Coordinates of C-alpha atoms in Angstrom, one line a residue:
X1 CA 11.7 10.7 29.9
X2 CA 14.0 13.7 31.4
X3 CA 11.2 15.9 31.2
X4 CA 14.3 18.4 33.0
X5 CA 16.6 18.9 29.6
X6 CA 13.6 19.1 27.2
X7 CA 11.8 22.8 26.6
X8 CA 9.2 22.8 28.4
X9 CA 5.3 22.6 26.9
X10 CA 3.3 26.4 26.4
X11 CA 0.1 27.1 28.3
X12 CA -3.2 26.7 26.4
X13 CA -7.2 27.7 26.6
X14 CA -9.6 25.6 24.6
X15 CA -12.4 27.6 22.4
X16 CA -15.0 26.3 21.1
X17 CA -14.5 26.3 16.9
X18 CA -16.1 28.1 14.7
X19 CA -18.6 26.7 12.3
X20 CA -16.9 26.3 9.1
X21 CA -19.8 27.5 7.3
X22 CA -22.0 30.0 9.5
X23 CA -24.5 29.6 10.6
X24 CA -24.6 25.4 10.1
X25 CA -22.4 23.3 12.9
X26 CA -19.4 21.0 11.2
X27 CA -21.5 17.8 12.4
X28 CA -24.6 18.8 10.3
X29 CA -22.0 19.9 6.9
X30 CA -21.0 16.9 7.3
X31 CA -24.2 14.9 6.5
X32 CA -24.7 17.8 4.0
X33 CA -21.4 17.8 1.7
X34 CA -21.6 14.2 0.9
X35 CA -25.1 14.3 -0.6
X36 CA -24.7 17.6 -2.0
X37 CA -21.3 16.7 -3.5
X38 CA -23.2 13.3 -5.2
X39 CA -26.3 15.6 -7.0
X40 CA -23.9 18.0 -8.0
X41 CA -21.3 16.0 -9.9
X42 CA -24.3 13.6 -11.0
X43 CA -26.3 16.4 -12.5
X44 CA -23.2 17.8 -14.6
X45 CA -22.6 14.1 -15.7
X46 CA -26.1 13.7 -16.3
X47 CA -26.2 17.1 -18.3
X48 CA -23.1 16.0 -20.5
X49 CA -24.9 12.8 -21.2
X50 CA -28.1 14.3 -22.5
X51 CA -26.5 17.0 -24.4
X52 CA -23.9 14.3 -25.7
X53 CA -21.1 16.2 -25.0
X54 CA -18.0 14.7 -25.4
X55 CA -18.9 11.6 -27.5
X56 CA -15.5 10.7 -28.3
X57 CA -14.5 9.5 -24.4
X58 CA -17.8 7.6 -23.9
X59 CA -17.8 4.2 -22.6
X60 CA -21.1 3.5 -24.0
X61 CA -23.6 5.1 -26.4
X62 CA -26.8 6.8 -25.0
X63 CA -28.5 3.8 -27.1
X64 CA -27.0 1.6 -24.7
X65 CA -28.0 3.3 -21.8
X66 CA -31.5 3.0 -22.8
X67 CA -31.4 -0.4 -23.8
X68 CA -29.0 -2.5 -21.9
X69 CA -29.9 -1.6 -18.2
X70 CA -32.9 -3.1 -16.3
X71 CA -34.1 -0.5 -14.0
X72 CA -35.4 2.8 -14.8
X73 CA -33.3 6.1 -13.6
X74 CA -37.0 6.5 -11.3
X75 CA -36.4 3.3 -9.7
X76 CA -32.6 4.8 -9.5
X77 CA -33.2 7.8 -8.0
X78 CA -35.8 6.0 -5.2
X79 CA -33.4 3.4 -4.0
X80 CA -30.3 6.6 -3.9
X81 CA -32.1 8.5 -2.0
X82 CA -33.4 6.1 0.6
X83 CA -29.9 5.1 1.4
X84 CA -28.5 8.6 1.9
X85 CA -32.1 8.5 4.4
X86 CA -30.4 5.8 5.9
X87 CA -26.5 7.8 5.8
X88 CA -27.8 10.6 7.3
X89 CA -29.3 8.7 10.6
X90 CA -25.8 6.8 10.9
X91 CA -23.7 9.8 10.8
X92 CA -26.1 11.7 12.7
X93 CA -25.7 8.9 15.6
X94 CA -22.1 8.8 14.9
X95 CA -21.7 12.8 15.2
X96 CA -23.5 12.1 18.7
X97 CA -20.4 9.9 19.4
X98 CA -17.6 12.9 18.7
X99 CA -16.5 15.2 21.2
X100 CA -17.0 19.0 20.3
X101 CA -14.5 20.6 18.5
X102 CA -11.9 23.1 19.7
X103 CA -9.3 25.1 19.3
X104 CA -6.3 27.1 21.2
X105 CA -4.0 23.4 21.9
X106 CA -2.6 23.8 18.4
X107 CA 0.8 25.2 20.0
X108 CA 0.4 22.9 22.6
X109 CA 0.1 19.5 20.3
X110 CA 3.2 21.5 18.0
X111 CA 5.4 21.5 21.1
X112 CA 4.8 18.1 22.0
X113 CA 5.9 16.8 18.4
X114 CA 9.1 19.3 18.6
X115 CA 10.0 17.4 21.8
X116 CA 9.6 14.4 20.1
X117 CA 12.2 15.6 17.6
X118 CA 14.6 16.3 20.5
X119 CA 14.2 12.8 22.0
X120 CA 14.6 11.1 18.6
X121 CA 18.1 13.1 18.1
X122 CA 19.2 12.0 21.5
X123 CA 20.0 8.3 19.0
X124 CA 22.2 10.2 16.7
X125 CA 25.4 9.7 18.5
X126 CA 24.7 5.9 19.6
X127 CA 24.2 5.2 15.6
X128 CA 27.1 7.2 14.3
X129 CA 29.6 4.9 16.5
X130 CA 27.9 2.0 15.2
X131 CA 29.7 3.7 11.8
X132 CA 32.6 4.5 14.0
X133 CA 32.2 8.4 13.7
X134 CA 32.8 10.1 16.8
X135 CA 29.7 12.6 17.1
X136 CA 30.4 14.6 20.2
X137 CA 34.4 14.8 18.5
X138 CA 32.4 15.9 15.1
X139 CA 29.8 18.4 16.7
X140 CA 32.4 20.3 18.5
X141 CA 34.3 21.1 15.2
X142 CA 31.1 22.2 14.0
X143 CA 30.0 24.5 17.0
X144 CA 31.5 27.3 15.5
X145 CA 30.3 27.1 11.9
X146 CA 27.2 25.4 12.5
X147 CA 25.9 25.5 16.0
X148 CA 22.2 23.5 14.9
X149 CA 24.2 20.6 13.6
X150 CA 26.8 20.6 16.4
X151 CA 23.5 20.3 18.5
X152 CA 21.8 17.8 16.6
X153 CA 24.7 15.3 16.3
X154 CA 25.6 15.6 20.1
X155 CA 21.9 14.2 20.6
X156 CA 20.0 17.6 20.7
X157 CA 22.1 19.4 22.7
X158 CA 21.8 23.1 22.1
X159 CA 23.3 25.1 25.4
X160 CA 22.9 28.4 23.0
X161 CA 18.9 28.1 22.7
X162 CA 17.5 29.1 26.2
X163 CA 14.7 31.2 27.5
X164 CA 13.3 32.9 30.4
X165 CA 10.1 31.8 31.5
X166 CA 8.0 32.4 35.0
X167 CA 8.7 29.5 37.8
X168 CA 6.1 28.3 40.0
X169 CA 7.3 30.2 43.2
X170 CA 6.6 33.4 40.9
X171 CA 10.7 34.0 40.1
X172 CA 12.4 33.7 36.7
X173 CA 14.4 30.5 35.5
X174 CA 16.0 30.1 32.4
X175 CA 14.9 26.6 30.6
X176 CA 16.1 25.1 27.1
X177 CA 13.9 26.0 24.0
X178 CA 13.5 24.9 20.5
X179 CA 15.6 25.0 17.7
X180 CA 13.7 26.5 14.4
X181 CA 14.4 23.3 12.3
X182 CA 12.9 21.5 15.2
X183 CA 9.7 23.7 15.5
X184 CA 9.2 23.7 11.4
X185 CA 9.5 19.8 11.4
X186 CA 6.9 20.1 14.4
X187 CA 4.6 22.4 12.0
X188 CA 4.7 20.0 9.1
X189 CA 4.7 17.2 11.4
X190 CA 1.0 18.2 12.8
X191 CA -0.4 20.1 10.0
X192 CA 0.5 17.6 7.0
X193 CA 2.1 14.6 7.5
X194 CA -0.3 13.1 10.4
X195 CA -3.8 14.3 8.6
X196 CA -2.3 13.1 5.3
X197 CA -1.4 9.8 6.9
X198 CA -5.1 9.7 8.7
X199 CA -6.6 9.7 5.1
X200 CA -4.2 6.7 3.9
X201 CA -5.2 4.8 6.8
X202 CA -9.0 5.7 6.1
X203 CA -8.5 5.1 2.1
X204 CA -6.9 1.7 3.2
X205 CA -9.6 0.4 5.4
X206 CA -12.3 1.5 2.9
X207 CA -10.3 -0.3 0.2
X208 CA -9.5 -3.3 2.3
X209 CA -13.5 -3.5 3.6
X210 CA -15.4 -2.9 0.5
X211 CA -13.0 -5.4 -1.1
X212 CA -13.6 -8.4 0.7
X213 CA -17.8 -7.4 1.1
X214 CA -17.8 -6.8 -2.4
X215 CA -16.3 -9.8 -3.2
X216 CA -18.4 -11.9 -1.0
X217 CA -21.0 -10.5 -2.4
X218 CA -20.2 -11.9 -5.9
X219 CA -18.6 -15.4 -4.3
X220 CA -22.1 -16.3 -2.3
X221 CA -24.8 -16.9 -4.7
X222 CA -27.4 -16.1 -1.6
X223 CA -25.8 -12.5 -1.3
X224 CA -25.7 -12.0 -4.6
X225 CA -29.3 -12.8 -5.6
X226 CA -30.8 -11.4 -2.4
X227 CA -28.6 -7.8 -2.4
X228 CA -25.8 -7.1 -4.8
X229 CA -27.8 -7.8 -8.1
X230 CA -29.8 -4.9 -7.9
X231 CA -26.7 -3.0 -8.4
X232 CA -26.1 -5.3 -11.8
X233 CA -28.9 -4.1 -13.4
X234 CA -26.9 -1.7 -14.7
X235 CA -25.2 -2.9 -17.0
X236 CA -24.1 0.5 -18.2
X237 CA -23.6 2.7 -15.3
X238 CA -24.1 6.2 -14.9
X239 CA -23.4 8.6 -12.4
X240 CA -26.6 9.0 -9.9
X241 CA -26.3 5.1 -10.4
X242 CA -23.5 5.4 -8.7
X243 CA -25.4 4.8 -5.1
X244 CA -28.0 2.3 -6.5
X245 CA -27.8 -0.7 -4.1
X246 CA -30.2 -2.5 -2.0
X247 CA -30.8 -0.5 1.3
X248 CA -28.8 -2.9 3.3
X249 CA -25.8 -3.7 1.6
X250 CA -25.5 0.4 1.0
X251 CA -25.6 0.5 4.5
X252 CA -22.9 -2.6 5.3
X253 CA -20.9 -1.4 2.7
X254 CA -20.5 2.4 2.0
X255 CA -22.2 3.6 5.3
X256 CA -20.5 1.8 7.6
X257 CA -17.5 1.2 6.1
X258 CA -16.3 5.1 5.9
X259 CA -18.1 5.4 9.7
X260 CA -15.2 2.6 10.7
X261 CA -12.7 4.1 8.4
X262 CA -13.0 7.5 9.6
X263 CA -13.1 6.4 13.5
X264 CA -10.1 3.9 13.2
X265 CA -8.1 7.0 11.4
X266 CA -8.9 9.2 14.4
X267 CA -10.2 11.8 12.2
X268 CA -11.5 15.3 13.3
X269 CA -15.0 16.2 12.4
X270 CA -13.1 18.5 9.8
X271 CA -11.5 15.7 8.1
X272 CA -14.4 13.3 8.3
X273 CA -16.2 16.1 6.4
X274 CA -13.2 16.2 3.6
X275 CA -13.1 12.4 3.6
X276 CA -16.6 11.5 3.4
X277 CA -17.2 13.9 0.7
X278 CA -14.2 12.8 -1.4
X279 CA -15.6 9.0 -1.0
X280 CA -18.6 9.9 -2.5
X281 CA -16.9 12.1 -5.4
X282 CA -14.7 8.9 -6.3
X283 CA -17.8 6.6 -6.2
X284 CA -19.6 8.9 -8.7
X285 CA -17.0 9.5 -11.2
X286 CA -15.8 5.8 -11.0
X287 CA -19.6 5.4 -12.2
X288 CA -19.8 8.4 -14.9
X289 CA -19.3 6.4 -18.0
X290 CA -16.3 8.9 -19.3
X291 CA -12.9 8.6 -20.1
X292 CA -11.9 11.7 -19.7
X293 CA -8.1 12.6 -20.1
X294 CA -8.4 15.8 -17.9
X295 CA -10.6 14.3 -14.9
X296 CA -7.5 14.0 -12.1
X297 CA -9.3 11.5 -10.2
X298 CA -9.2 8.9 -13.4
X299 CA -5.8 9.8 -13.4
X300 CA -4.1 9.6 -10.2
X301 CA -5.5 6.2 -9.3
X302 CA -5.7 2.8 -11.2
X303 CA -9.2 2.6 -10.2
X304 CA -11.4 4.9 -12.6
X305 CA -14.7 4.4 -14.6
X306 CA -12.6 2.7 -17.4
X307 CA -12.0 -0.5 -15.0
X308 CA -15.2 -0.4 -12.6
X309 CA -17.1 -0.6 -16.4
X310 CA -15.8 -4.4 -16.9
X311 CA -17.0 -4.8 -13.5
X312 CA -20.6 -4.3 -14.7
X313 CA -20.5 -6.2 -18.1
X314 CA -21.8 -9.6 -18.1
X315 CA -18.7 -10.9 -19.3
X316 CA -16.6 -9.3 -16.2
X317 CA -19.0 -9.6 -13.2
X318 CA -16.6 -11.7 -11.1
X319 CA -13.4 -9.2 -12.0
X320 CA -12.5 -5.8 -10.8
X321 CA -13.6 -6.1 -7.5
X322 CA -11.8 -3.0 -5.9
X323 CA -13.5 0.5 -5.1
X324 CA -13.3 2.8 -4.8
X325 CA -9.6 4.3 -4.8
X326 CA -6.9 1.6 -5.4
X327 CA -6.6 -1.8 -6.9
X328 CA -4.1 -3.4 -4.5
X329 CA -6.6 -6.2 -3.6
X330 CA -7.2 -7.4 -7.1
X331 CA -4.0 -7.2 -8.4
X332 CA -2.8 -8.4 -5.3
X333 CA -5.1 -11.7 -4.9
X334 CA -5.4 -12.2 -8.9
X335 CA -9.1 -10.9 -9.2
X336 CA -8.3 -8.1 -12.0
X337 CA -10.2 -9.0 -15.5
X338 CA -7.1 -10.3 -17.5
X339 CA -9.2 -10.8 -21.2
X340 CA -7.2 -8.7 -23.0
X341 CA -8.3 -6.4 -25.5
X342 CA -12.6 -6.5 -25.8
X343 CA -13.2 -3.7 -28.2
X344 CA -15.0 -6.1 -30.1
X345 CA -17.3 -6.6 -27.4
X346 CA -17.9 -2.9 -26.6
X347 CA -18.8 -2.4 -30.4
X348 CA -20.9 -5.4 -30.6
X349 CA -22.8 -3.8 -27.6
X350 CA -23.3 -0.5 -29.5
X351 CA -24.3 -2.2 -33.3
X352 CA -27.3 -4.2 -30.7
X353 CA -28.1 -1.3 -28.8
X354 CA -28.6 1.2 -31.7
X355 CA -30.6 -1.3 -33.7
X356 CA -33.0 -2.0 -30.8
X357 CA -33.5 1.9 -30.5
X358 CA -34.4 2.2 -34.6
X359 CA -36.4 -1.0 -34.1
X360 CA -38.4 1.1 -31.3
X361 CA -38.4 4.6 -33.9
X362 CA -39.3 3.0 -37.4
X363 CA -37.7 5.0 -40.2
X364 CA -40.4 6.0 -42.7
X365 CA -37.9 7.6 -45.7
X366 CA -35.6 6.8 -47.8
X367 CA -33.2 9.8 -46.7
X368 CA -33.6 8.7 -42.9
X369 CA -32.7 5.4 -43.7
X370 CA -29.2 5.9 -45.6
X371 CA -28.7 8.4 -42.9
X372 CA -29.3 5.2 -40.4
X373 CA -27.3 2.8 -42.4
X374 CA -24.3 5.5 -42.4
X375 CA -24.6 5.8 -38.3
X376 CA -23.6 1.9 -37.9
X377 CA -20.6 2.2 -40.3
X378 CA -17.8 3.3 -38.0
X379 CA -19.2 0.6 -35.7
X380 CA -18.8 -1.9 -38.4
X381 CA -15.4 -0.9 -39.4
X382 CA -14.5 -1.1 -35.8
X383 CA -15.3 -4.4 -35.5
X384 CA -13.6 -5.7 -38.6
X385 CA -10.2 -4.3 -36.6
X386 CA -11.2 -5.6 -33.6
X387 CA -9.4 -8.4 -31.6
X388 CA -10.7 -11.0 -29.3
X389 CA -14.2 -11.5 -31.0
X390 CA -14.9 -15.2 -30.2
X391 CA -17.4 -17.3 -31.9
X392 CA -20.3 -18.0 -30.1
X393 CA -22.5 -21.1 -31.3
X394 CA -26.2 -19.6 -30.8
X395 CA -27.2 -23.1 -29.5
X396 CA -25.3 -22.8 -26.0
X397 CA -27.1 -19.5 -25.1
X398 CA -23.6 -18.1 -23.2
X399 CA -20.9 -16.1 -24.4
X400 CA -17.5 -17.9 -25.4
X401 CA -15.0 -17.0 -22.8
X402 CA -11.4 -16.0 -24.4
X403 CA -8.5 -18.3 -23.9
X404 CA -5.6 -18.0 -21.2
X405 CA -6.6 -16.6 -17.5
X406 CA -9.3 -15.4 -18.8
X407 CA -11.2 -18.4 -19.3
X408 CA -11.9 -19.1 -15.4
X409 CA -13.0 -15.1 -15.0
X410 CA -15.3 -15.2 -18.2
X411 CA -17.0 -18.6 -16.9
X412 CA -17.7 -17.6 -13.3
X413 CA -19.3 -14.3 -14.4
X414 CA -21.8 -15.8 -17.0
X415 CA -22.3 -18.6 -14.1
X416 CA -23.3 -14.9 -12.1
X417 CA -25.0 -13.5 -14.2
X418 CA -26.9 -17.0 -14.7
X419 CA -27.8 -16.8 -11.2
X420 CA -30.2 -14.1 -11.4
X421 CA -33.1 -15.5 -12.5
X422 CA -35.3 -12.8 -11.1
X423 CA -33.9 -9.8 -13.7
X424 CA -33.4 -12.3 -16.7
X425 CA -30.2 -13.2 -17.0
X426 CA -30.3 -16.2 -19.4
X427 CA -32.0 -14.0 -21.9
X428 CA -29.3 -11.5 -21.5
X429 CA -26.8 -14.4 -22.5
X430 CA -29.0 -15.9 -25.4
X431 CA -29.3 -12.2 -26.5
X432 CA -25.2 -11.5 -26.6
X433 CA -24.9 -14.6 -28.0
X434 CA -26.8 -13.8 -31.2
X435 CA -25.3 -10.4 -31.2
X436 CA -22.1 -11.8 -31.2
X437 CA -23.2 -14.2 -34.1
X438 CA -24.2 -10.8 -36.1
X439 CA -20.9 -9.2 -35.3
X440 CA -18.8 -12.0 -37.1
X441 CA -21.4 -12.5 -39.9
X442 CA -20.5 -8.5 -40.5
X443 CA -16.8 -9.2 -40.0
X444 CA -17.1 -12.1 -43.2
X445 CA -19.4 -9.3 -45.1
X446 CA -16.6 -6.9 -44.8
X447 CA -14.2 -8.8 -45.5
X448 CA -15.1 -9.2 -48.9
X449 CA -15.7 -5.8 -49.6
X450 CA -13.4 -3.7 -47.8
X451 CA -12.7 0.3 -49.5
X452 CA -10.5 2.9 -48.9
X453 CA -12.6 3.6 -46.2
X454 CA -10.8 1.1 -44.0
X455 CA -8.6 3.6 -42.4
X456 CA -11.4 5.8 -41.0
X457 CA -12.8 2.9 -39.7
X458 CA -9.7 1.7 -37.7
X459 CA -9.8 5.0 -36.7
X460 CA -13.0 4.8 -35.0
X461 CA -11.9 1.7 -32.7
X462 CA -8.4 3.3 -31.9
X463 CA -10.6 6.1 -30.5
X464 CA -12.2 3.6 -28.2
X465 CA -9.2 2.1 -27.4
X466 CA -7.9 5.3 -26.5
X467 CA -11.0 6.2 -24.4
X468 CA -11.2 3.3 -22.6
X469 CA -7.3 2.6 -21.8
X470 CA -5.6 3.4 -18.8
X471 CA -2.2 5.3 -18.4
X472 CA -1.2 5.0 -21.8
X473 CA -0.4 1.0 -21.5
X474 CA -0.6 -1.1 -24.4
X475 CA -1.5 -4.6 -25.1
X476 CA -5.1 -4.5 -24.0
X477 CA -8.1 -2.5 -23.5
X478 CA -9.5 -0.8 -20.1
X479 CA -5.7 -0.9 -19.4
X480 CA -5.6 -4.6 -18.6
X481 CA -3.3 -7.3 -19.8
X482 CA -3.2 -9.0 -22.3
X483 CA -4.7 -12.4 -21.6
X484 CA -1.9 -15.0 -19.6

């Protein structure tokens, strides 16, 4: 490098930063934010649930919460909390690892990206004559007009943009400077384009790692049974659920996933705050159980609560593997749940679930009990619409996979769910079965008796079709394909 031609770099004196938040350091916010940021979005999900607000962009019905899941939100709660124990001593080691912050270089690291700029032009005339443009001949008709361009073309040459600056020997020299354009580019360079690109490279390696652990997890029947079915037991997830793992596969997978992630990215204690914090927001809300059409992380991502929720059903255990930002890896390496349109199943669900609960609360009344009857209509009518409702003989104990791709996906995950023997997962199978038996003797029933209420009824499964499909595609719910 002609370090003689190129401005040259600005003095600097390093101060130690400010706290963002006085009086606590950065390192110590940074074990805060995360575990703040998880209570806080839990306990508004949490208060929506209990208050059933929003009904009509649930995944599941609060019946379902309370009957489908095998573990109690105590147990929940236990296991959350000793794994953010365990986050907090990690980062707290890693923070021991990172260098003090500073600042006072910012000019400093802006001038050395301006000069970067300059070198880079210094190719513009070598790959106009590959075109057979004449640069220098084209610059010098624009030095009159347009002195930056002129410069640019003849390979940042600017003989107008000089200043003055102190020499060593303590006289004055005159040395080349920097062009606005270049300092701006410089600006953004630094201040946007590298952080943003830090956090792609950080979203990527968590993506890529908790991908292939994830999966692993589901492929190796030892894994699963000793660590990742704890996290199936729910089978309807919520959002403090969100963290419930086994201690150690919390820590091989979240905890020291994001610890490699942010140290690969080269991220400032600042960003590893921002990043850590937003990795715990996506977790949660890819847990909540809503559909909501204003919530902008369901949006601008394929991954949302909508396609982690397959992920948990018995029926999809060995699908859906990504988390907890993109879906690259699945759609990539074929593991994305292609069943096609399951409404039938979700209903199904909520028919079993809501009889189970009245089961527990025995109606005395005649009133209470039309009132009953009347609560499982729109279920009923959405399951007469419904596609995708396979028979299931009541003798095989396992759920009938649907036909096409499907079939492989559907097998494996009963096979999984099989496999844990230790939170009853053949009875959950004999039970679906039956279930499923019900459904289609209701589908016969109404058959043979359908009214003018029909429409109101396809109205109610459009609306979970709606809640539960992704960017507006058709063809099959959770926004999946249609089965191939």
């Amino acid at each position: 490098m002609d370090a003689f031609n190129l401005p040259p770099l600005p003095d600097y004196s390093l101060t130690p930063l400010p706290s963002l938040v006085p009086p606590i350091p950065d390192k110590f916010l940074t074990l805060l934010l995360p575990i703040a940021a998880y209570w806080i979005l839990s306990m508004l999900f949490h208060y929506i649930d209990t208050k059933d607000l929003f009904s009509q962009y649930r995944l599941h019905t609060p019946a379902e919460v309370l009957k489908r899941n095998h573990v109690s939100r105590w147990e929940v709660v236990r296991d959350v909390v000793l794994q953010q124990m365990i986050q907090t001593v990690v980062g707290t080691l890693l923070g021991m690892t990172e260098p003090d912050d500073f600042f006072g270089k910012e000019d400093y690291d802006i001038a050395v990206w301006a000069r970067r700029i300059r070198i880079i032009q210094r190719a513009i005339p070598g790959l106009l004559s590959l075109l057979s443009i004449n640069a220098n001949g084209l610059a010098k008709n624009l030095a009159g007009s347009h002195p930056t361009l002129a410069g640019a073309l003849s390979g940042g040459v600017y003989p107008s943009l000089t200043e003055i600056v102190m020499a060593t020997n303590g006289g004055q020299v005159s040395v080349p400077s920097f062009a606005k354009w270049e300092l701006l580019a410089a600006k953004i360079m630094y201040w946007y384009i590298i952080p943003t690109i830090q956090f792609g490279i950080g979203i990527f390696i968590v993506d890529t790692w908790q991908y292939f652990l994830h999966r692993a997890m589901h492929m190796n029947k030892w894994l699963y049974t000793t660590f990742h079915s704890r996290h199936h037991r729910l089978y309807v997830p919520y959002a403090f659920g969100a963290l419930y793992n086994h201690w150690f596969e919390g820590f091989l997978l979240d905890i020291l996933g994001t610890s490699i992630a942010f140290k690969v990215a080269g991220m400032s204690t600042r960003q590893g705050m921002w990043f850590f914090t937003c990795s715990t927001i996506k977790t949660v809300d890819d847990h909540c159980g809503y559909s909501l059409p204003w919530d902008p992380l369901q949006r601008l991502t394929s991954n949302n609560a909508g396609y982690h929720d397959i992920h948990h059903q018995s029926w999809g255990i060995k699908t859906n593997f990504s988390q907890p930002f993109f879906t690259f890896w699945d759609r990539f390496l074929g593991t994305v749940w292609t069943g096609g349109d399951n409404s039938a199943r979700y209903e199904r669900s909520k028919i079993a679930a809501q009889r189970l609960v009245d089961q527990d609360s025995p109606i005395t009344n005649t009133s209470q009990a039309q009132s009953s009857i009347s609560n499982h209509r729109p279920y009923e009518g959405a399951l007469t619409e419904a596609k995708e409702l396979q028979t299931i003989p009541l003798p095989s104990q396992q759920p009938q996979p649907p036909s096409g791709k499907a079939t492989q996906q559907a097998a494996a995950s009963r096979e999984q769910v099989l496999d844990d023997h230790d939170d009853g997962g053949r009875q959950i199978l004999i039970e679906e079965a039956a279930e499923e038996k019900e459904a289609r003797s209701m589908i016969r029933k109404s058959n043979r008796r359908r009214t003018a209420s029909s429409l109101t009824q396809s109205e109610s499964l459009r609306g979970l079709r709606e809640r539960v499909t992704m960017h507006g595609r058709t063809g099959g719910i959770l926004g999946m394909e249609s089965s191939r």
